[in-house]
Amino acid sequence: MEQIEYDGRKHTGRLLKYSRTGLKVFVRPENKGAEITNSLPEVQKIKIDPLSLDVVTNVSELKFLPSRRLEHPLGVIGLEFPKMFKRGKIMHYGGTILLRMVKMKKFQPILRLFTAREKVETDPVKVKEMIKSYAESLGYIVGVTRLDRRFVINHDDKIMPYDTVIMLGMEMDFNLCEEIPNPGKKLWDFETYRKSSLMVWHVARYIRKMGYQCHAIISFEGSIKFVPHAINAGLGELGAQGICITPQYGPRQRWCMIGIDADLPIDQPKDYHVADYCDDCLLCIKACPGRAIHKERIWYRGVLKRKNDDTKCFPFFRKYEGCGICIKVCPFNRYGYAACMEEWKKDGTILGKSDAKKIMESL
Ligand code: SF4
Ligand code: SF4
């Protein structure tokens, strides 16, 4: 696909030329995932006009977050790096994750050339089952959906060349999460980034050995929003703190993605009643030290949600080397999804809400 200057930016797409009129039209690839997002129960319930989602997404584009922070003089370089460097965490986490990021970006296009010539299985249902059970054996929860290109940064369609994407969620350690906000030697989220960025490489290799081309994107990379895709793949629902809540681990997982050159059957989004539960709970909103989570839902990028305010969150994220208090206090994290739902459906009880004050004081 060609790169073209459009709207003052470079985009990937096709430029159609109509020779008789000299007219040029820029065409992005078909956005196969948009329909799934647009039909989500939450989007339907509040009757968002899918067109407005498109328009607002285009107006307020996704930006590559790490690079934006690096640009800021008081951002990662100014404050976070020296502190973490002193504690030996930059080399331990930053080094390995950056190396894996580079490895994924630079080597994967070459590895596509080494995809097995013979497909070991051609039935898409069986292909999906094989990939799913292999990824699950490595510790992932797995769902399949189509890429919604509105959630790819800077409209860059070459970041993910395939429309079918496999979402892989890896659990974060419960005990490390309990150490929040005073992490010891290990960082609860970066431990998962490290492990997941290694495991996703194995899953991608397995897919190539099956005879299918693919492209993996690790957690922390930031070029595609993973949460909407995890929700579209039926793995969970958006919680008030902006995290995908799953029945397996609540808010305590990190995502990565593999795009595959195969039309695998997709999983349907499910209504887990998380939005209604959150309306009765609001614990994360009360516990957030930066008051970064809006109490009321606001319109943001075409979606009515409790938007996190990055500028209020980041100082605490830096101070606590990852913060995550909104994850720690979440009843789905502490008691599990099944127990929370059982009590709530019985008589509206929110587990842990009565001792919320104790939890906050212990932070
Ligand atoms: S990470 Fe911390 S500061 Fe950020 S939203 Fe969660 S609780 Fe608030
Ligand atoms: S703490 Fe409560 S309001 Fe926040 S995400 Fe969890 S369930 Fe929802």
Short mmCIF file of C-alpha atoms and ligand atoms in Angstrom, two decimals:
data_model
loop_
_atom_site.label_atom_id
_atom_site.label_comp_id
_atom_site.label_asym_id
_atom_site.label_seq_id
_atom_site.Cartn_x
_atom_site.Cartn_y
_atom_site.Cartn_z
CA MET A 1 0.00 0.00 0.00
CA GLU A 2 1.11 3.52 -0.65
CA GLN A 3 1.86 6.30 1.83
CA ILE A 4 0.04 9.48 1.05
CA GLU A 5 -0.06 12.97 2.46
CA TYR A 6 -3.65 13.63 3.44
CA ASP A 7 -5.08 16.05 6.00
CA GLY A 8 -1.53 17.25 6.75
CA ARG A 9 -0.38 13.73 7.76
CA LYS A 10 1.01 10.62 6.14
CA HIS A 11 -1.48 7.79 5.78
CA THR A 12 -1.41 4.32 4.35
CA GLY A 13 -4.04 3.46 1.82
CA ARG A 14 -4.73 3.42 -1.89
CA LEU A 15 -4.89 6.41 -4.17
CA LEU A 16 -7.37 5.90 -6.98
CA LYS A 17 -6.83 8.05 -10.02
CA TYR A 18 -9.62 8.72 -12.45
CA SER A 19 -7.68 9.48 -15.58
CA ARG A 20 -10.48 11.17 -17.54
CA THR A 21 -11.18 13.81 -14.91
CA GLY A 22 -7.78 13.82 -13.25
CA LEU A 23 -9.60 13.33 -9.96
CA LYS A 24 -7.72 11.54 -7.17
CA VAL A 25 -9.48 9.76 -4.33
CA PHE A 26 -7.81 8.40 -1.22
CA VAL A 27 -9.28 5.10 -0.06
CA ARG A 28 -8.41 3.42 3.23
CA PRO A 29 -8.90 -0.35 3.50
CA GLU A 30 -12.37 -1.46 4.48
CA ASN A 31 -12.82 -1.18 8.26
CA LYS A 32 -14.17 -4.64 9.07
CA GLY A 33 -14.19 -4.18 12.84
CA ALA A 34 -16.27 -0.97 12.90
CA GLU A 35 -19.56 -2.85 12.62
CA ILE A 36 -18.76 -4.92 15.73
CA THR A 37 -17.95 -1.87 17.86
CA ASN A 38 -21.03 -0.07 16.58
CA SER A 39 -23.30 -2.96 17.58
CA LEU A 40 -21.99 -3.31 21.18
CA PRO A 41 -24.85 -3.31 23.72
CA GLU A 42 -23.36 -0.26 25.45
CA VAL A 43 -23.12 1.69 22.19
CA GLN A 44 -26.64 0.62 21.22
CA LYS A 45 -28.11 1.34 24.66
CA ILE A 46 -27.15 5.00 24.57
CA LYS A 47 -27.85 5.22 20.86
CA ILE A 48 -24.52 6.53 19.63
CA ASP A 49 -24.67 7.40 16.00
CA PRO A 50 -21.93 5.21 14.46
CA LEU A 51 -21.19 8.04 12.08
CA SER A 52 -20.45 10.33 15.04
CA LEU A 53 -18.06 7.69 16.39
CA ASP A 54 -16.23 7.80 13.07
CA VAL A 55 -16.24 11.56 12.89
CA VAL A 56 -15.14 12.10 16.48
CA THR A 57 -12.46 9.43 16.16
CA ASN A 58 -11.10 11.18 13.13
CA VAL A 59 -11.17 14.59 14.76
CA SER A 60 -9.53 13.47 17.98
CA GLU A 61 -6.94 11.07 16.69
CA LEU A 62 -5.12 8.52 18.77
CA LYS A 63 -1.55 9.54 19.39
CA PHE A 64 1.40 7.33 20.20
CA LEU A 65 1.47 7.81 23.94
CA PRO A 66 5.08 6.89 24.84
CA SER A 67 6.49 9.22 22.19
CA ARG A 68 4.22 12.02 23.39
CA ARG A 69 5.49 11.57 26.92
CA LEU A 70 9.09 11.41 25.82
CA GLU A 71 8.61 14.78 24.18
CA HIS A 72 7.56 16.34 27.46
CA PRO A 73 10.52 17.71 29.48
CA LEU A 74 8.97 16.56 32.74
CA GLY A 75 7.74 13.28 31.25
CA VAL A 76 9.33 9.87 31.36
CA ILE A 77 12.90 11.03 30.76
CA GLY A 78 12.76 13.90 33.22
CA LEU A 79 11.35 12.20 36.28
CA GLU A 80 10.57 8.54 35.87
CA PHE A 81 13.71 7.17 34.26
CA PRO A 82 16.29 8.38 36.81
CA LYS A 83 14.19 7.08 39.71
CA MET A 84 13.68 3.69 38.13
CA PHE A 85 17.27 3.55 36.91
CA LYS A 86 18.45 3.99 40.48
CA ARG A 87 16.39 1.01 41.56
CA GLY A 88 17.74 -1.12 38.73
CA LYS A 89 14.36 -1.43 37.09
CA ILE A 90 15.15 0.32 33.83
CA MET A 91 17.51 -2.42 32.70
CA HIS A 92 15.38 -5.22 34.08
CA TYR A 93 12.12 -4.12 32.48
CA GLY A 94 12.82 -1.30 30.03
CA GLY A 95 15.71 -3.11 28.35
CA THR A 96 13.90 -6.37 27.74
CA ILE A 97 10.62 -4.81 26.69
CA LEU A 98 12.26 -2.34 24.31
CA LEU A 99 14.35 -5.12 22.79
CA ARG A 100 11.24 -7.22 22.23
CA MET A 101 9.45 -4.25 20.72
CA VAL A 102 12.29 -3.73 18.25
CA LYS A 103 12.47 -7.47 17.55
CA MET A 104 8.75 -7.55 16.74
CA LYS A 105 8.90 -4.49 14.49
CA LYS A 106 12.08 -5.34 12.61
CA PHE A 107 12.08 -9.14 12.39
CA GLN A 108 8.45 -10.01 11.90
CA PRO A 109 8.20 -8.66 8.33
CA ILE A 110 11.18 -10.92 7.48
CA LEU A 111 9.74 -13.92 9.33
CA ARG A 112 6.60 -13.71 7.20
CA LEU A 113 8.79 -14.99 4.35
CA PHE A 114 9.49 -18.14 6.35
CA THR A 115 5.86 -19.09 6.92
CA ALA A 116 5.38 -22.83 6.25
CA ARG A 117 4.32 -23.40 2.64
CA GLU A 118 1.85 -26.16 3.44
CA LYS A 119 -1.09 -25.33 5.67
CA VAL A 120 -1.44 -27.99 8.36
CA GLU A 121 -5.18 -27.31 8.54
CA THR A 122 -7.50 -25.38 6.23
CA ASP A 123 -10.79 -25.48 8.15
CA PRO A 124 -10.96 -22.01 9.83
CA VAL A 125 -12.89 -23.42 12.81
CA LYS A 126 -10.17 -25.99 13.50
CA VAL A 127 -7.39 -23.47 12.87
CA LYS A 128 -8.96 -21.20 15.48
CA GLU A 129 -9.32 -24.09 17.95
CA MET A 130 -5.66 -25.10 17.51
CA ILE A 131 -4.36 -21.56 18.02
CA LYS A 132 -6.67 -21.00 20.95
CA SER A 133 -5.67 -24.15 22.79
CA TYR A 134 -1.94 -23.49 22.20
CA ALA A 135 -2.23 -19.90 23.46
CA GLU A 136 -4.29 -21.04 26.46
CA SER A 137 -1.60 -23.56 27.32
CA LEU A 138 0.81 -20.60 27.61
CA GLY A 139 -1.49 -18.85 30.07
CA TYR A 140 -3.58 -16.57 27.81
CA ILE A 141 -7.30 -16.00 27.61
CA VAL A 142 -8.14 -15.82 23.93
CA GLY A 143 -10.76 -14.25 21.67
CA VAL A 144 -10.98 -13.46 17.96
CA THR A 145 -12.43 -10.35 16.34
CA ARG A 146 -11.93 -8.03 13.37
CA LEU A 147 -9.63 -5.03 13.58
CA ASP A 148 -11.48 -1.72 14.03
CA ARG A 149 -9.10 0.63 12.26
CA ARG A 150 -10.45 3.64 14.16
CA PHE A 151 -8.36 2.38 17.10
CA VAL A 152 -5.04 2.31 15.20
CA ILE A 153 -2.87 5.35 15.84
CA ASN A 154 -2.44 8.04 13.23
CA HIS A 155 -4.65 6.14 10.73
CA ASP A 156 -1.58 4.08 9.87
CA ASP A 157 -3.07 0.97 8.29
CA LYS A 158 0.26 -0.71 7.76
CA ILE A 159 0.74 -1.12 11.53
CA MET A 160 -1.57 -4.12 11.26
CA PRO A 161 -1.83 -5.59 7.77
CA TYR A 162 -4.52 -8.16 8.63
CA ASP A 163 -8.21 -7.71 9.46
CA THR A 164 -8.67 -10.75 11.70
CA VAL A 165 -7.07 -10.26 15.10
CA ILE A 166 -6.53 -12.64 18.00
CA MET A 167 -6.69 -10.96 21.41
CA LEU A 168 -4.54 -12.51 24.12
CA GLY A 169 -4.94 -11.55 27.78
CA MET A 170 -2.42 -12.53 30.45
CA GLU A 171 -3.15 -12.40 34.16
CA MET A 172 -1.21 -10.04 36.41
CA ASP A 173 -0.02 -11.51 39.68
CA PHE A 174 -2.56 -11.02 42.49
CA ASN A 175 0.06 -10.83 45.26
CA LEU A 176 2.13 -8.21 43.43
CA CYS A 177 -1.07 -6.25 42.84
CA GLU A 178 -1.68 -6.34 46.62
CA GLU A 179 1.66 -4.51 47.13
CA ILE A 180 0.21 -1.42 45.42
CA PRO A 181 0.98 1.46 46.03
CA ASN A 182 4.38 0.48 47.45
CA PRO A 183 5.94 -1.93 44.98
CA GLY A 184 8.90 -3.94 46.13
CA LYS A 185 11.52 -5.17 43.69
CA LYS A 186 9.03 -6.37 41.11
CA LEU A 187 6.55 -4.21 39.24
CA TRP A 188 3.15 -5.90 38.98
CA ASP A 189 2.33 -4.67 35.48
CA PHE A 190 5.81 -4.86 33.95
CA GLU A 191 6.25 -8.47 35.08
CA THR A 192 3.27 -9.28 32.86
CA TYR A 193 4.53 -7.12 29.99
CA ARG A 194 7.79 -9.06 30.05
CA LYS A 195 6.20 -12.49 30.19
CA SER A 196 3.50 -11.73 27.66
CA SER A 197 5.92 -10.18 25.15
CA LEU A 198 7.87 -13.45 25.19
CA MET A 199 4.86 -15.76 24.99
CA VAL A 200 3.21 -13.88 22.12
CA TRP A 201 6.34 -14.50 20.06
CA HIS A 202 5.82 -18.26 20.62
CA VAL A 203 2.16 -18.04 19.56
CA ALA A 204 3.12 -16.14 16.38
CA ARG A 205 5.77 -18.77 15.59
CA TYR A 206 3.19 -21.53 16.09
CA ILE A 207 0.83 -19.78 13.64
CA ARG A 208 3.57 -19.43 11.01
CA LYS A 209 4.41 -23.12 11.41
CA MET A 210 0.76 -23.86 10.68
CA GLY A 211 1.22 -22.12 7.33
CA TYR A 212 -0.45 -18.77 8.08
CA GLN A 213 1.12 -15.33 7.97
CA CYS A 214 0.66 -13.21 11.05
CA HIS A 215 1.87 -10.11 12.86
CA ALA A 216 2.10 -9.83 16.66
CA ILE A 217 1.97 -6.64 18.70
CA ILE A 218 3.14 -6.82 22.30
CA SER A 219 1.57 -5.26 25.36
CA PHE A 220 2.91 -1.75 26.13
CA GLU A 221 3.63 -1.08 22.45
CA GLY A 222 0.73 1.36 22.22
CA SER A 223 0.09 1.57 18.47
CA ILE A 224 -3.33 -0.12 18.65
CA LYS A 225 -5.90 0.25 21.41
CA PHE A 226 -6.33 -3.25 22.78
CA VAL A 227 -9.25 -2.71 25.18
CA PRO A 228 -11.95 -2.10 22.51
CA HIS A 229 -10.77 -5.20 20.64
CA ALA A 230 -10.78 -7.38 23.77
CA ILE A 231 -14.38 -6.23 24.36
CA ASN A 232 -15.33 -6.86 20.72
CA ALA A 233 -13.84 -10.36 21.02
CA GLY A 234 -16.31 -11.10 23.81
CA LEU A 235 -13.63 -11.37 26.47
CA GLY A 236 -14.97 -8.70 28.80
CA GLU A 237 -16.63 -5.34 29.24
CA LEU A 238 -15.41 -1.81 29.94
CA GLY A 239 -15.09 -1.00 33.66
CA ALA A 240 -15.40 2.49 35.12
CA GLN A 241 -11.60 2.86 35.30
CA GLY A 242 -11.34 2.28 31.54
CA ILE A 243 -10.03 -1.27 31.81
CA CYS A 244 -11.56 -4.35 30.23
CA ILE A 245 -13.10 -6.41 33.05
CA THR A 246 -13.08 -10.15 32.34
CA PRO A 247 -14.86 -12.98 34.16
CA GLN A 248 -11.51 -14.74 34.63
CA TYR A 249 -9.34 -12.01 36.19
CA GLY A 250 -11.55 -8.94 36.57
CA PRO A 251 -9.40 -5.89 35.71
CA ARG A 252 -6.11 -7.73 36.37
CA GLN A 253 -4.72 -8.60 32.92
CA ARG A 254 -2.66 -7.09 30.14
CA TRP A 255 -3.37 -7.55 26.43
CA CYS A 256 -1.47 -8.20 23.27
CA MET A 257 -2.66 -8.88 19.73
CA ILE A 258 -1.86 -11.06 16.74
CA GLY A 259 -3.25 -10.26 13.31
CA ILE A 260 -3.59 -13.32 11.08
CA ASP A 261 -3.99 -13.71 7.35
CA ALA A 262 -6.98 -16.05 7.70
CA ASP A 263 -10.69 -15.48 7.92
CA LEU A 264 -11.16 -17.14 11.31
CA PRO A 265 -14.67 -17.19 12.81
CA ILE A 266 -15.01 -14.34 15.25
CA ASP A 267 -16.29 -14.38 18.85
CA GLN A 268 -19.30 -12.22 19.60
CA PRO A 269 -19.21 -9.41 22.18
CA LYS A 270 -21.10 -10.23 25.40
CA ASP A 271 -22.98 -8.11 27.89
CA TYR A 272 -21.40 -8.98 31.27
CA HIS A 273 -23.49 -6.32 33.10
CA VAL A 274 -20.28 -4.62 34.22
CA ALA A 275 -21.51 -1.10 33.33
CA ASP A 276 -24.59 -1.51 35.57
CA TYR A 277 -22.46 -2.98 38.38
CA CYS A 278 -20.03 -0.05 38.15
CA ASP A 279 -22.93 2.43 38.50
CA ASP A 280 -23.64 0.89 41.94
CA CYS A 281 -19.99 0.51 42.96
CA LEU A 282 -17.77 3.50 42.03
CA LEU A 283 -15.04 2.26 44.43
CA CYS A 284 -12.21 2.96 41.99
CA ILE A 285 -13.45 6.51 41.51
CA LYS A 286 -13.41 7.14 45.26
CA ALA A 287 -10.02 5.47 45.80
CA CYS A 288 -8.15 7.15 42.91
CA PRO A 289 -5.56 9.46 44.52
CA GLY A 290 -5.47 11.74 41.50
CA ARG A 291 -9.26 12.05 41.18
CA ALA A 292 -8.57 11.02 37.61
CA ILE A 293 -11.74 9.03 36.89
CA HIS A 294 -14.83 11.04 36.07
CA LYS A 295 -17.83 10.23 38.25
CA GLU A 296 -20.23 10.92 35.43
CA ARG A 297 -19.91 9.50 31.98
CA ILE A 298 -18.73 12.01 29.43
CA TRP A 299 -18.63 11.95 25.65
CA TYR A 300 -15.15 11.09 24.57
CA ARG A 301 -14.07 10.17 21.09
CA GLY A 302 -17.64 9.26 20.23
CA VAL A 303 -18.24 7.07 23.29
CA LEU A 304 -20.14 7.96 26.45
CA LYS A 305 -17.86 6.71 29.24
CA ARG A 306 -16.12 7.54 32.49
CA LYS A 307 -13.01 8.91 30.91
CA ASN A 308 -9.72 8.77 32.80
CA ASP A 309 -7.89 12.07 32.85
CA ASP A 310 -4.31 11.13 31.87
CA THR A 311 -2.88 14.37 33.19
CA LYS A 312 -4.26 13.67 36.68
CA CYS A 313 -3.42 9.96 36.60
CA PHE A 314 0.15 10.16 35.38
CA PRO A 315 1.74 11.95 38.38
CA PHE A 316 0.50 9.16 40.66
CA PHE A 317 1.34 6.50 38.12
CA ARG A 318 4.89 7.82 38.26
CA LYS A 319 4.99 8.31 42.02
CA TYR A 320 3.88 4.72 42.75
CA GLU A 321 5.81 3.15 39.85
CA GLY A 322 2.64 2.05 38.15
CA CYS A 323 -0.11 3.08 40.63
CA GLY A 324 -3.04 0.73 39.81
CA ILE A 325 -5.03 1.51 42.97
CA CYS A 326 -8.15 1.53 40.76
CA ILE A 327 -7.39 -2.10 39.92
CA LYS A 328 -6.51 -3.14 43.46
CA VAL A 329 -9.76 -1.88 45.01
CA CYS A 330 -12.02 -3.26 42.29
CA PRO A 331 -14.32 -5.96 43.75
CA PHE A 332 -13.84 -8.02 40.56
CA ASN A 333 -10.15 -8.16 41.45
CA ARG A 334 -10.57 -8.90 45.15
CA TYR A 335 -13.47 -11.34 45.09
CA GLY A 336 -13.74 -12.51 41.49
CA TYR A 337 -16.43 -11.87 38.90
CA ALA A 338 -18.72 -14.80 39.77
CA ALA A 339 -18.96 -14.00 43.51
CA CYS A 340 -19.48 -10.27 42.82
CA MET A 341 -22.28 -10.90 40.36
CA GLU A 342 -23.99 -13.48 42.56
CA GLU A 343 -24.25 -11.08 45.51
CA TRP A 344 -25.19 -8.09 43.37
CA LYS A 345 -27.93 -9.95 41.50
CA LYS A 346 -29.35 -11.25 44.81
CA ASP A 347 -29.88 -7.93 46.58
CA GLY A 348 -27.61 -5.30 45.03
CA THR A 349 -24.70 -5.94 47.45
CA ILE A 350 -21.31 -4.68 46.27
CA LEU A 351 -18.71 -6.90 47.90
CA GLY A 352 -16.10 -4.93 49.80
CA LYS A 353 -18.03 -1.67 49.70
CA SER A 354 -18.76 -1.74 53.43
CA ASP A 355 -15.03 -1.87 54.28
CA ALA A 356 -14.07 0.55 51.52
CA LYS A 357 -12.86 3.08 54.09
CA LYS A 358 -10.50 0.48 55.60
CA ILE A 359 -9.09 -0.35 52.16
CA MET A 360 -8.48 3.32 51.37
CA GLU A 361 -6.79 3.93 54.73
CA SER A 362 -4.50 0.96 54.14
CA LEU A 363 -3.27 2.39 50.81
S1 SF4 B 1 -3.74 4.35 38.06
FE1 SF4 B 1 -3.95 5.44 40.05
S2 SF4 B 1 -4.07 7.61 39.53
FE2 SF4 B 1 -4.45 6.45 37.64
S3 SF4 B 1 -6.67 6.24 37.51
FE3 SF4 B 1 -5.93 4.41 38.55
S4 SF4 B 1 -6.00 4.91 40.73
FE4 SF4 B 1 -6.17 6.84 39.60
S1 SF4 B 2 -14.03 -0.61 41.24
FE1 SF4 B 2 -16.24 -0.76 40.98
S2 SF4 B 2 -16.74 0.95 39.63
FE2 SF4 B 2 -14.57 0.62 39.45
S3 SF4 B 2 -14.36 -0.79 37.70
FE3 SF4 B 2 -14.41 -2.04 39.54
S4 SF4 B 2 -16.57 -2.58 39.72
FE4 SF4 B 2 -16.48 -0.84 38.33
#
